[in-house]
JSON list of C-alpha atoms and ligand atoms in Angstrom, two decimals:
[
{"chain": "A", "resi": 82, "resn": "UNK", "atom": "CA", "xyz": [-16.33, -7.40, 10.05]},
{"chain": "A", "resi": 83, "resn": "UNK", "atom": "CA", "xyz": [-14.29, -5.44, 12.59]},
{"chain": "A", "resi": 84, "resn": "UNK", "atom": "CA", "xyz": [-10.61, -5.33, 11.70]},
{"chain": "A", "resi": 85, "resn": "UNK", "atom": "CA", "xyz": [-7.39, -4.15, 13.29]},
{"chain": "A", "resi": 86, "resn": "UNK", "atom": "CA", "xyz": [-5.70, -1.78, 10.88]},
{"chain": "A", "resi": 87, "resn": "UNK", "atom": "CA", "xyz": [-2.11, -0.60, 11.32]},
{"chain": "A", "resi": 88, "resn": "UNK", "atom": "CA", "xyz": [-0.98, 2.38, 9.25]},
{"chain": "A", "resi": 89, "resn": "UNK", "atom": "CA", "xyz": [2.73, 3.09, 8.77]},
{"chain": "A", "resi": 90, "resn": "UNK", "atom": "CA", "xyz": [3.48, 6.42, 7.11]},
{"chain": "A", "resi": 91, "resn": "UNK", "atom": "CA", "xyz": [6.33, 8.87, 6.99]},
{"chain": "A", "resi": 92, "resn": "UNK", "atom": "CA", "xyz": [5.91, 12.40, 8.35]},
{"chain": "A", "resi": 93, "resn": "UNK", "atom": "CA", "xyz": [5.34, 13.98, 4.95]},
{"chain": "A", "resi": 94, "resn": "UNK", "atom": "CA", "xyz": [5.19, 17.52, 6.31]},
{"chain": "A", "resi": 95, "resn": "UNK", "atom": "CA", "xyz": [8.61, 17.17, 7.97]},
{"chain": "A", "resi": 96, "resn": "UNK", "atom": "CA", "xyz": [9.95, 15.60, 4.75]},
{"chain": "A", "resi": 97, "resn": "UNK", "atom": "CA", "xyz": [8.55, 18.51, 2.74]},
{"chain": "A", "resi": 98, "resn": "UNK", "atom": "CA", "xyz": [10.09, 21.10, 5.04]},
{"chain": "A", "resi": 99, "resn": "UNK", "atom": "CA", "xyz": [13.47, 19.58, 4.23]},
{"chain": "A", "resi": 100, "resn": "UNK", "atom": "CA", "xyz": [12.75, 19.52, 0.50]},
{"chain": "A", "resi": 101, "resn": "UNK", "atom": "CA", "xyz": [11.06, 22.92, 0.13]},
{"chain": "A", "resi": 102, "resn": "UNK", "atom": "CA", "xyz": [7.55, 21.86, -0.92]},
{"chain": "A", "resi": 103, "resn": "UNK", "atom": "CA", "xyz": [5.89, 22.11, 2.48]},
{"chain": "A", "resi": 104, "resn": "UNK", "atom": "CA", "xyz": [3.13, 24.48, 1.35]},
{"chain": "A", "resi": 105, "resn": "UNK", "atom": "CA", "xyz": [1.77, 21.98, -1.17]},
{"chain": "A", "resi": 106, "resn": "UNK", "atom": "CA", "xyz": [1.94, 19.05, 1.25]},
{"chain": "A", "resi": 107, "resn": "UNK", "atom": "CA", "xyz": [0.39, 21.02, 4.11]},
{"chain": "A", "resi": 108, "resn": "UNK", "atom": "CA", "xyz": [-2.45, 22.12, 1.83]},
{"chain": "A", "resi": 109, "resn": "UNK", "atom": "CA", "xyz": [-3.13, 18.53, 0.73]},
{"chain": "A", "resi": 110, "resn": "UNK", "atom": "CA", "xyz": [-2.68, 16.84, 4.10]},
{"chain": "A", "resi": 111, "resn": "UNK", "atom": "CA", "xyz": [-2.74, 19.39, 6.96]},
{"chain": "A", "resi": 112, "resn": "UNK", "atom": "CA", "xyz": [-2.88, 16.55, 9.53]},
{"chain": "A", "resi": 113, "resn": "UNK", "atom": "CA", "xyz": [-0.39, 14.33, 7.70]},
{"chain": "A", "resi": 114, "resn": "UNK", "atom": "CA", "xyz": [-0.93, 11.05, 5.91]},
{"chain": "A", "resi": 115, "resn": "UNK", "atom": "CA", "xyz": [-1.75, 8.86, 8.91]},
{"chain": "A", "resi": 116, "resn": "UNK", "atom": "CA", "xyz": [-4.92, 10.84, 9.56]},
{"chain": "A", "resi": 117, "resn": "UNK", "atom": "CA", "xyz": [-5.90, 11.05, 5.89]},
{"chain": "A", "resi": 118, "resn": "UNK", "atom": "CA", "xyz": [-5.59, 7.29, 5.37]},
{"chain": "A", "resi": 119, "resn": "UNK", "atom": "CA", "xyz": [-7.35, 6.57, 8.68]},
{"chain": "A", "resi": 120, "resn": "UNK", "atom": "CA", "xyz": [-10.27, 8.80, 7.62]},
{"chain": "A", "resi": 121, "resn": "UNK", "atom": "CA", "xyz": [-11.07, 6.22, 4.95]},
{"chain": "A", "resi": 122, "resn": "UNK", "atom": "CA", "xyz": [-12.10, 3.84, 7.75]},
{"chain": "A", "resi": 123, "resn": "UNK", "atom": "CA", "xyz": [-14.30, 6.29, 9.66]},
{"chain": "A", "resi": 124, "resn": "UNK", "atom": "CA", "xyz": [-17.54, 4.60, 10.65]},
{"chain": "A", "resi": 125, "resn": "UNK", "atom": "CA", "xyz": [-16.34, 1.09, 9.62]},
{"chain": "A", "resi": 126, "resn": "UNK", "atom": "CA", "xyz": [-15.98, -0.13, 13.19]},
{"chain": "A", "resi": 127, "resn": "UNK", "atom": "CA", "xyz": [-12.33, -1.04, 12.62]},
{"chain": "A", "resi": 128, "resn": "UNK", "atom": "CA", "xyz": [-9.62, -0.29, 15.17]},
{"chain": "A", "resi": 129, "resn": "UNK", "atom": "CA", "xyz": [-6.90, 1.88, 13.59]},
{"chain": "A", "resi": 130, "resn": "UNK", "atom": "CA", "xyz": [-3.41, 2.18, 15.04]},
{"chain": "A", "resi": 131, "resn": "UNK", "atom": "CA", "xyz": [-0.40, 4.11, 13.74]},
{"chain": "A", "resi": 132, "resn": "UNK", "atom": "CA", "xyz": [3.29, 3.51, 13.22]},
{"chain": "A", "resi": 133, "resn": "UNK", "atom": "CA", "xyz": [6.00, 5.90, 12.10]},
{"chain": "A", "resi": 134, "resn": "UNK", "atom": "CA", "xyz": [9.78, 5.97, 11.85]},
{"chain": "A", "resi": 135, "resn": "UNK", "atom": "CA", "xyz": [10.02, 7.96, 15.07]},
{"chain": "A", "resi": 136, "resn": "UNK", "atom": "CA", "xyz": [8.31, 5.24, 17.15]},
{"chain": "A", "resi": 137, "resn": "UNK", "atom": "CA", "xyz": [9.06, 2.15, 15.08]},
{"chain": "A", "resi": 138, "resn": "UNK", "atom": "CA", "xyz": [10.60, 0.20, 17.97]},
{"chain": "A", "resi": 139, "resn": "UNK", "atom": "CA", "xyz": [7.33, 0.44, 19.90]},
{"chain": "A", "resi": 140, "resn": "UNK", "atom": "CA", "xyz": [4.79, 0.28, 17.08]},
{"chain": "A", "resi": 141, "resn": "UNK", "atom": "CA", "xyz": [6.20, -2.24, 14.60]},
{"chain": "A", "resi": 142, "resn": "UNK", "atom": "CA", "xyz": [6.82, -5.27, 16.78]},
{"chain": "A", "resi": 143, "resn": "UNK", "atom": "CA", "xyz": [5.98, -8.98, 16.50]},
{"chain": "A", "resi": 144, "resn": "UNK", "atom": "CA", "xyz": [3.10, -8.34, 18.91]},
{"chain": "A", "resi": 145, "resn": "UNK", "atom": "CA", "xyz": [1.69, -5.32, 17.04]},
{"chain": "A", "resi": 146, "resn": "UNK", "atom": "CA", "xyz": [1.90, -7.17, 13.72]},
{"chain": "A", "resi": 147, "resn": "UNK", "atom": "CA", "xyz": [0.25, -10.28, 15.17]},
{"chain": "A", "resi": 148, "resn": "UNK", "atom": "CA", "xyz": [-2.53, -8.06, 16.51]},
{"chain": "A", "resi": 149, "resn": "UNK", "atom": "CA", "xyz": [-3.04, -6.35, 13.13]},
{"chain": "A", "resi": 150, "resn": "UNK", "atom": "CA", "xyz": [-5.13, -7.78, 10.30]},
{"chain": "A", "resi": 151, "resn": "UNK", "atom": "CA", "xyz": [-3.84, -5.42, 7.64]},
{"chain": "A", "resi": 152, "resn": "UNK", "atom": "CA", "xyz": [-0.78, -3.15, 7.49]},
{"chain": "A", "resi": 153, "resn": "UNK", "atom": "CA", "xyz": [-0.93, -0.09, 5.21]},
{"chain": "A", "resi": 154, "resn": "UNK", "atom": "CA", "xyz": [2.48, 1.30, 4.25]},
{"chain": "A", "resi": 155, "resn": "UNK", "atom": "CA", "xyz": [3.26, 4.73, 2.80]},
{"chain": "A", "resi": 156, "resn": "UNK", "atom": "CA", "xyz": [6.93, 5.64, 2.51]},
{"chain": "A", "resi": 157, "resn": "UNK", "atom": "CA", "xyz": [9.02, 7.75, 0.17]},
{"chain": "A", "resi": 158, "resn": "UNK", "atom": "CA", "xyz": [11.99, 9.86, 1.19]},
{"chain": "A", "resi": 159, "resn": "UNK", "atom": "CA", "xyz": [13.06, 7.71, 4.13]},
{"chain": "A", "resi": 160, "resn": "UNK", "atom": "CA", "xyz": [12.83, 4.12, 2.91]},
{"chain": "A", "resi": 161, "resn": "UNK", "atom": "CA", "xyz": [16.50, 3.73, 3.83]},
{"chain": "A", "resi": 162, "resn": "UNK", "atom": "CA", "xyz": [15.86, 4.65, 7.47]},
{"chain": "A", "resi": 163, "resn": "UNK", "atom": "CA", "xyz": [13.63, 1.61, 8.03]},
{"chain": "A", "resi": 164, "resn": "UNK", "atom": "CA", "xyz": [15.90, -0.98, 9.67]},
{"chain": "A", "resi": 165, "resn": "UNK", "atom": "CA", "xyz": [16.44, -4.14, 7.66]},
{"chain": "A", "resi": 166, "resn": "UNK", "atom": "CA", "xyz": [15.24, -6.16, 10.65]},
{"chain": "A", "resi": 167, "resn": "UNK", "atom": "CA", "xyz": [11.91, -4.33, 10.73]},
{"chain": "A", "resi": 168, "resn": "UNK", "atom": "CA", "xyz": [11.41, -4.90, 7.01]},
{"chain": "A", "resi": 169, "resn": "UNK", "atom": "CA", "xyz": [12.23, -8.59, 7.39]},
{"chain": "A", "resi": 170, "resn": "UNK", "atom": "CA", "xyz": [9.80, -8.87, 10.30]},
{"chain": "A", "resi": 171, "resn": "UNK", "atom": "CA", "xyz": [6.99, -7.36, 8.20]},
{"chain": "A", "resi": 172, "resn": "UNK", "atom": "CA", "xyz": [7.73, -9.70, 5.30]},
{"chain": "A", "resi": 173, "resn": "UNK", "atom": "CA", "xyz": [7.77, -12.69, 7.68]},
{"chain": "A", "resi": 174, "resn": "UNK", "atom": "CA", "xyz": [4.43, -11.69, 9.21]},
{"chain": "A", "resi": 175, "resn": "UNK", "atom": "CA", "xyz": [2.89, -11.24, 5.75]},
{"chain": "A", "resi": 176, "resn": "UNK", "atom": "CA", "xyz": [4.07, -14.72, 4.84]},
{"chain": "A", "resi": 177, "resn": "UNK", "atom": "CA", "xyz": [2.24, -15.90, 7.97]},
{"chain": "A", "resi": 178, "resn": "UNK", "atom": "CA", "xyz": [-1.03, -14.17, 7.02]},
{"chain": "A", "resi": 179, "resn": "UNK", "atom": "CA", "xyz": [-0.85, -10.41, 7.74]},
{"chain": "A", "resi": 180, "resn": "UNK", "atom": "CA", "xyz": [-2.49, -8.39, 4.95]},
{"chain": "A", "resi": 181, "resn": "UNK", "atom": "CA", "xyz": [-0.20, -5.75, 3.38]},
{"chain": "A", "resi": 182, "resn": "UNK", "atom": "CA", "xyz": [-1.26, -2.71, 1.35]},
{"chain": "A", "resi": 183, "resn": "UNK", "atom": "CA", "xyz": [1.63, -0.82, -0.25]},
{"chain": "A", "resi": 184, "resn": "UNK", "atom": "CA", "xyz": [0.64, 2.71, -1.20]},
{"chain": "A", "resi": 185, "resn": "UNK", "atom": "CA", "xyz": [2.12, 4.86, -3.98]},
{"chain": "A", "resi": 186, "resn": "UNK", "atom": "CA", "xyz": [5.87, 5.37, -3.40]},
{"chain": "A", "resi": 187, "resn": "UNK", "atom": "CA", "xyz": [5.92, 2.31, -1.14]},
{"chain": "A", "resi": 188, "resn": "UNK", "atom": "CA", "xyz": [6.84, 0.49, -4.35]},
{"chain": "A", "resi": 189, "resn": "UNK", "atom": "CA", "xyz": [10.40, 1.00, -3.13]},
{"chain": "A", "resi": 190, "resn": "UNK", "atom": "CA", "xyz": [9.69, 0.30, 0.55]},
{"chain": "A", "resi": 191, "resn": "UNK", "atom": "CA", "xyz": [11.96, -2.39, 1.97]},
{"chain": "A", "resi": 192, "resn": "UNK", "atom": "CA", "xyz": [9.15, -4.79, 3.02]},
{"chain": "A", "resi": 193, "resn": "UNK", "atom": "CA", "xyz": [7.47, -4.53, -0.39]},
{"chain": "A", "resi": 194, "resn": "UNK", "atom": "CA", "xyz": [10.73, -5.19, -2.22]},
{"chain": "A", "resi": 195, "resn": "UNK", "atom": "CA", "xyz": [11.41, -8.20, 0.01]},
{"chain": "A", "resi": 196, "resn": "UNK", "atom": "CA", "xyz": [7.95, -9.57, -0.78]},
{"chain": "A", "resi": 197, "resn": "UNK", "atom": "CA", "xyz": [8.30, -8.96, -4.52]},
{"chain": "A", "resi": 198, "resn": "UNK", "atom": "CA", "xyz": [11.92, -10.04, -4.98]},
{"chain": "A", "resi": 199, "resn": "UNK", "atom": "CA", "xyz": [12.47, -7.60, -7.86]},
{"chain": "A", "resi": 200, "resn": "UNK", "atom": "CA", "xyz": [13.78, -4.02, -8.13]},
{"chain": "A", "resi": 201, "resn": "UNK", "atom": "CA", "xyz": [10.22, -2.56, -8.20]},
{"chain": "A", "resi": 202, "resn": "UNK", "atom": "CA", "xyz": [11.49, 0.43, -10.20]},
{"chain": "A", "resi": 203, "resn": "UNK", "atom": "CA", "xyz": [9.27, 2.46, -12.53]},
{"chain": "A", "resi": 204, "resn": "UNK", "atom": "CA", "xyz": [9.19, 5.75, -14.45]},
{"chain": "A", "resi": 205, "resn": "UNK", "atom": "CA", "xyz": [7.66, 8.88, -12.93]},
{"chain": "A", "resi": 206, "resn": "UNK", "atom": "CA", "xyz": [6.86, 12.52, -13.66]},
{"chain": "A", "resi": 207, "resn": "UNK", "atom": "CA", "xyz": [5.05, 15.00, -11.43]},
{"chain": "A", "resi": 208, "resn": "UNK", "atom": "CA", "xyz": [2.02, 17.09, -12.21]},
{"chain": "A", "resi": 209, "resn": "UNK", "atom": "CA", "xyz": [-0.35, 15.14, -14.45]},
{"chain": "A", "resi": 210, "resn": "UNK", "atom": "CA", "xyz": [-3.94, 14.01, -14.29]},
{"chain": "A", "resi": 211, "resn": "UNK", "atom": "CA", "xyz": [-4.83, 10.34, -14.08]},
{"chain": "A", "resi": 212, "resn": "UNK", "atom": "CA", "xyz": [-7.83, 8.31, -15.18]},
{"chain": "A", "resi": 213, "resn": "UNK", "atom": "CA", "xyz": [-7.98, 5.09, -13.18]},
{"chain": "A", "resi": 214, "resn": "UNK", "atom": "CA", "xyz": [-9.75, 2.24, -14.99]},
{"chain": "A", "resi": 215, "resn": "UNK", "atom": "CA", "xyz": [-11.18, -0.85, -13.35]},
{"chain": "A", "resi": 216, "resn": "UNK", "atom": "CA", "xyz": [-9.56, -3.78, -15.15]},
{"chain": "A", "resi": 217, "resn": "UNK", "atom": "CA", "xyz": [-10.96, -6.54, -12.91]},
{"chain": "A", "resi": 218, "resn": "UNK", "atom": "CA", "xyz": [-14.56, -5.62, -12.06]},
{"chain": "A", "resi": 219, "resn": "UNK", "atom": "CA", "xyz": [-15.05, -9.07, -10.47]},
{"chain": "A", "resi": 220, "resn": "UNK", "atom": "CA", "xyz": [-12.41, -8.36, -7.85]},
{"chain": "A", "resi": 221, "resn": "UNK", "atom": "CA", "xyz": [-13.55, -7.51, -4.28]},
{"chain": "A", "resi": 222, "resn": "UNK", "atom": "CA", "xyz": [-11.23, -4.48, -4.20]},
{"chain": "A", "resi": 223, "resn": "UNK", "atom": "CA", "xyz": [-13.17, -3.02, -7.14]},
{"chain": "A", "resi": 224, "resn": "UNK", "atom": "CA", "xyz": [-16.55, -3.56, -5.49]},
{"chain": "A", "resi": 225, "resn": "UNK", "atom": "CA", "xyz": [-18.68, -0.42, -5.91]},
{"chain": "A", "resi": 226, "resn": "UNK", "atom": "CA", "xyz": [-15.99, 1.36, -7.94]},
{"chain": "A", "resi": 227, "resn": "UNK", "atom": "CA", "xyz": [-17.28, 2.93, -11.19]},
{"chain": "A", "resi": 228, "resn": "UNK", "atom": "CA", "xyz": [-15.74, 1.79, -14.51]},
{"chain": "A", "resi": 229, "resn": "UNK", "atom": "CA", "xyz": [-13.26, 4.67, -14.21]},
{"chain": "A", "resi": 230, "resn": "UNK", "atom": "CA", "xyz": [-12.60, 7.69, -12.02]},
{"chain": "A", "resi": 231, "resn": "UNK", "atom": "CA", "xyz": [-10.42, 10.75, -12.52]},
{"chain": "A", "resi": 232, "resn": "UNK", "atom": "CA", "xyz": [-7.74, 12.21, -10.28]},
{"chain": "A", "resi": 233, "resn": "UNK", "atom": "CA", "xyz": [-7.18, 15.80, -11.50]},
{"chain": "A", "resi": 234, "resn": "UNK", "atom": "CA", "xyz": [-3.66, 15.90, -10.05]},
{"chain": "A", "resi": 235, "resn": "UNK", "atom": "CA", "xyz": [-1.40, 12.94, -9.51]},
{"chain": "A", "resi": 236, "resn": "UNK", "atom": "CA", "xyz": [2.20, 11.96, -10.02]},
{"chain": "A", "resi": 237, "resn": "UNK", "atom": "CA", "xyz": [2.65, 9.93, -13.19]},
{"chain": "A", "resi": 238, "resn": "UNK", "atom": "CA", "xyz": [3.96, 6.41, -12.60]},
{"chain": "A", "resi": 239, "resn": "UNK", "atom": "CA", "xyz": [4.77, 4.65, -15.86]},
{"chain": "A", "resi": 240, "resn": "UNK", "atom": "CA", "xyz": [5.69, 1.25, -17.21]},
{"chain": "A", "resi": 241, "resn": "UNK", "atom": "CA", "xyz": [7.84, -0.72, -17.18]},
{"chain": "A", "resi": 242, "resn": "UNK", "atom": "CA", "xyz": [7.16, -1.49, -13.53]},
{"chain": "A", "resi": 243, "resn": "UNK", "atom": "CA", "xyz": [9.72, -4.12, -12.52]},
{"chain": "A", "resi": 244, "resn": "UNK", "atom": "CA", "xyz": [7.55, -6.43, -10.46]},
{"chain": "A", "resi": 245, "resn": "UNK", "atom": "CA", "xyz": [6.58, -10.10, -10.68]},
{"chain": "A", "resi": 246, "resn": "UNK", "atom": "CA", "xyz": [3.44, -10.87, -12.68]},
{"chain": "A", "resi": 247, "resn": "UNK", "atom": "CA", "xyz": [0.52, -10.12, -10.37]},
{"chain": "A", "resi": 248, "resn": "UNK", "atom": "CA", "xyz": [-2.33, -12.42, -9.50]},
{"chain": "A", "resi": 249, "resn": "UNK", "atom": "CA", "xyz": [-4.79, -9.74, -10.62]},
{"chain": "A", "resi": 250, "resn": "UNK", "atom": "CA", "xyz": [-4.42, -6.33, -12.23]},
{"chain": "A", "resi": 251, "resn": "UNK", "atom": "CA", "xyz": [-7.38, -4.62, -10.60]},
{"chain": "A", "resi": 252, "resn": "UNK", "atom": "CA", "xyz": [-6.72, -1.07, -11.87]},
{"chain": "A", "resi": 253, "resn": "UNK", "atom": "CA", "xyz": [-4.91, 0.47, -14.80]},
{"chain": "A", "resi": 254, "resn": "UNK", "atom": "CA", "xyz": [-4.01, 4.17, -14.72]},
{"chain": "A", "resi": 255, "resn": "UNK", "atom": "CA", "xyz": [-3.85, 6.36, -17.83]},
{"chain": "A", "resi": 256, "resn": "UNK", "atom": "CA", "xyz": [-2.02, 9.67, -17.51]},
{"chain": "A", "resi": 257, "resn": "UNK", "atom": "CA", "xyz": [-2.45, 12.92, -19.42]},
{"chain": "A", "resi": 258, "resn": "UNK", "atom": "CA", "xyz": [1.12, 12.59, -20.69]},
{"chain": "A", "resi": 259, "resn": "UNK", "atom": "CA", "xyz": [0.15, 9.38, -22.48]},
{"chain": "A", "resi": 260, "resn": "UNK", "atom": "CA", "xyz": [1.65, 6.76, -20.18]},
{"chain": "A", "resi": 261, "resn": "UNK", "atom": "CA", "xyz": [-0.23, 3.84, -18.68]},
{"chain": "A", "resi": 262, "resn": "UNK", "atom": "CA", "xyz": [0.54, 2.00, -15.44]},
{"chain": "A", "resi": 263, "resn": "UNK", "atom": "CA", "xyz": [-0.66, -1.09, -13.60]},
{"chain": "A", "resi": 264, "resn": "UNK", "atom": "CA", "xyz": [-2.10, 0.97, -10.73]},
{"chain": "A", "resi": 265, "resn": "UNK", "atom": "CA", "xyz": [-3.68, -1.74, -8.62]},
{"chain": "A", "resi": 266, "resn": "UNK", "atom": "CA", "xyz": [-2.08, -5.18, -8.28]},
{"chain": "A", "resi": 267, "resn": "UNK", "atom": "CA", "xyz": [-2.67, -8.17, -6.05]},
{"chain": "A", "resi": 268, "resn": "UNK", "atom": "CA", "xyz": [-0.36, -10.92, -4.88]},
{"chain": "A", "resi": 269, "resn": "UNK", "atom": "CA", "xyz": [-0.37, -13.80, -2.47]},
{"chain": "A", "resi": 270, "resn": "UNK", "atom": "CA", "xyz": [2.75, -14.43, -0.44]},
{"chain": "A", "resi": 271, "resn": "UNK", "atom": "CA", "xyz": [2.53, -17.50, 1.75]},
{"chain": "A", "resi": 272, "resn": "UNK", "atom": "CA", "xyz": [-0.63, -17.12, 3.79]},
{"chain": "A", "resi": 273, "resn": "UNK", "atom": "CA", "xyz": [-0.74, -13.34, 3.26]},
{"chain": "A", "resi": 274, "resn": "UNK", "atom": "CA", "xyz": [-2.36, -11.11, 0.68]},
{"chain": "A", "resi": 275, "resn": "UNK", "atom": "CA", "xyz": [-0.62, -8.06, -0.79]},
{"chain": "A", "resi": 276, "resn": "UNK", "atom": "CA", "xyz": [-2.20, -5.13, -2.65]},
{"chain": "A", "resi": 277, "resn": "UNK", "atom": "CA", "xyz": [-0.16, -2.43, -4.37]},
{"chain": "A", "resi": 278, "resn": "UNK", "atom": "CA", "xyz": [-2.09, 0.79, -5.11]},
{"chain": "A", "resi": 279, "resn": "UNK", "atom": "CA", "xyz": [-0.38, 3.56, -7.10]},
{"chain": "A", "resi": 280, "resn": "UNK", "atom": "CA", "xyz": [-2.39, 6.77, -6.34]},
{"chain": "A", "resi": 281, "resn": "UNK", "atom": "CA", "xyz": [-1.29, 8.85, -3.35]},
{"chain": "A", "resi": 282, "resn": "UNK", "atom": "CA", "xyz": [1.39, 11.44, -4.08]},
{"chain": "A", "resi": 283, "resn": "UNK", "atom": "CA", "xyz": [1.77, 13.62, -0.98]},
{"chain": "A", "resi": 284, "resn": "UNK", "atom": "CA", "xyz": [1.33, 16.96, -2.79]},
{"chain": "A", "resi": 285, "resn": "UNK", "atom": "CA", "xyz": [-2.19, 16.11, -3.95]},
{"chain": "A", "resi": 286, "resn": "UNK", "atom": "CA", "xyz": [-5.19, 15.24, -1.71]},
{"chain": "A", "resi": 287, "resn": "UNK", "atom": "CA", "xyz": [-5.73, 11.88, -3.41]},
{"chain": "A", "resi": 288, "resn": "UNK", "atom": "CA", "xyz": [-6.60, 10.06, -0.17]},
{"chain": "A", "resi": 289, "resn": "UNK", "atom": "CA", "xyz": [-9.54, 12.46, 0.32]},
{"chain": "A", "resi": 290, "resn": "UNK", "atom": "CA", "xyz": [-11.14, 11.26, -2.94]},
{"chain": "A", "resi": 291, "resn": "UNK", "atom": "CA", "xyz": [-14.26, 9.23, -2.07]},
{"chain": "A", "resi": 292, "resn": "UNK", "atom": "CA", "xyz": [-13.50, 6.45, -4.59]},
{"chain": "A", "resi": 293, "resn": "UNK", "atom": "CA", "xyz": [-9.91, 6.15, -3.38]},
{"chain": "A", "resi": 294, "resn": "UNK", "atom": "CA", "xyz": [-11.24, 5.84, 0.16]},
{"chain": "A", "resi": 295, "resn": "UNK", "atom": "CA", "xyz": [-13.65, 3.13, -0.98]},
{"chain": "A", "resi": 296, "resn": "UNK", "atom": "CA", "xyz": [-10.73, 1.23, -2.52]},
{"chain": "A", "resi": 297, "resn": "UNK", "atom": "CA", "xyz": [-8.74, 1.53, 0.73]},
{"chain": "A", "resi": 298, "resn": "UNK", "atom": "CA", "xyz": [-11.71, 0.11, 2.63]},
{"chain": "A", "resi": 299, "resn": "UNK", "atom": "CA", "xyz": [-12.24, -2.70, 0.13]},
{"chain": "A", "resi": 300, "resn": "UNK", "atom": "CA", "xyz": [-8.55, -3.55, 0.31]},
{"chain": "A", "resi": 301, "resn": "UNK", "atom": "CA", "xyz": [-8.75, -4.06, 4.08]},
{"chain": "A", "resi": 302, "resn": "UNK", "atom": "CA", "xyz": [-11.64, -6.51, 3.75]},
{"chain": "A", "resi": 303, "resn": "UNK", "atom": "CA", "xyz": [-9.87, -8.39, 0.95]},
{"chain": "A", "resi": 304, "resn": "UNK", "atom": "CA", "xyz": [-6.43, -8.53, 2.58]},
{"chain": "A", "resi": 305, "resn": "UNK", "atom": "CA", "xyz": [-7.55, -9.46, 6.10]},
{"chain": "A", "resi": 306, "resn": "UNK", "atom": "CA", "xyz": [-6.34, -12.99, 6.88]},
{"chain": "A", "resi": 307, "resn": "UNK", "atom": "CA", "xyz": [-8.82, -15.84, 6.82]},
{"chain": "A", "resi": 308, "resn": "UNK", "atom": "CA", "xyz": [-6.28, -17.79, 8.87]},
{"chain": "A", "resi": 309, "resn": "UNK", "atom": "CA", "xyz": [-2.74, -17.38, 10.16]},
{"chain": "A", "resi": 310, "resn": "UNK", "atom": "CA", "xyz": [0.04, -19.87, 9.72]},
{"chain": "A", "resi": 311, "resn": "UNK", "atom": "CA", "xyz": [0.93, -21.61, 12.96]},
{"chain": "A", "resi": 312, "resn": "UNK", "atom": "CA", "xyz": [4.58, -22.25, 13.75]},
{"chain": "A", "resi": 313, "resn": "UNK", "atom": "CA", "xyz": [4.05, -25.96, 13.13]},
{"chain": "A", "resi": 314, "resn": "UNK", "atom": "CA", "xyz": [1.97, -25.62, 9.95]},
{"chain": "A", "resi": 315, "resn": "UNK", "atom": "CA", "xyz": [4.76, -26.16, 7.42]},
{"chain": "A", "resi": 316, "resn": "UNK", "atom": "CA", "xyz": [7.50, -28.21, 9.12]},
{"chain": "A", "resi": 317, "resn": "UNK", "atom": "CA", "xyz": [10.50, -28.83, 6.90]},
{"chain": "A", "resi": 318, "resn": "UNK", "atom": "CA", "xyz": [10.96, -32.47, 7.90]},
{"chain": "A", "resi": 319, "resn": "UNK", "atom": "CA", "xyz": [9.99, -35.96, 6.68]},
{"chain": "A", "resi": 320, "resn": "UNK", "atom": "CA", "xyz": [6.29, -36.42, 7.45]},
{"chain": "A", "resi": 321, "resn": "UNK", "atom": "CA", "xyz": [4.79, -39.46, 9.05]},
{"chain": "A", "resi": 322, "resn": "UNK", "atom": "CA", "xyz": [3.03, -41.78, 6.60]},
{"chain": "A", "resi": 323, "resn": "UNK", "atom": "CA", "xyz": [-0.68, -41.01, 6.38]},
{"chain": "A", "resi": 324, "resn": "UNK", "atom": "CA", "xyz": [-2.63, -43.62, 8.30]},
{"chain": "B", "resi": 606, "resn": "ZN", "atom": "ZN1", "xyz": [4.94, 10.61, -5.12]}
]
């Protein structure tokens, strides 16, 4: 299946230059996060396009979202700079069938919060190792993933994670500090499918890990819409009597 993938990510190197951790981020992602996430789809035959805050008006439009099958979203320091209208547009398009994959700190991204309807807050601590366990081996996103895999360096995200109960908890992360976290969660919103995936702190090359890349690829196949809602599909009006 050939898909149209749209990747929104912040410029993590520019963010890091403002916050003083540019060396670590440059070492992990010398070409930034767009390229690292896109590398997961190398050889898949998908078309990959990019969106960022700097070109949002041109790259995150009704047309670009209609043309995309799945939107990947990585944001952190600049959630607040995403216009409310853009976030509402993404949520509306997901409701109509667009697949949405929220990565790591996108738990506080405006579109994700709109789709969840909760605060989406959690606990965190930097500089731990994580063991990611497959909790739903029957799920397509876990296809080919071993029973567990280790990330030697990752930011700890801990419970409680203030989200609605998911449809499936595909992955559970255990951290060296003792915390656990629901690291891979699926939802349906309207006609659209949503996957939240916790790994991906910008100081560690998590998106270069082969199993993480497999999960990103699986997520695209799972979240791609089987059908899109037409404007007339759910009219809020008295229906005619069935014949
Ligand atoms: Zn992080």
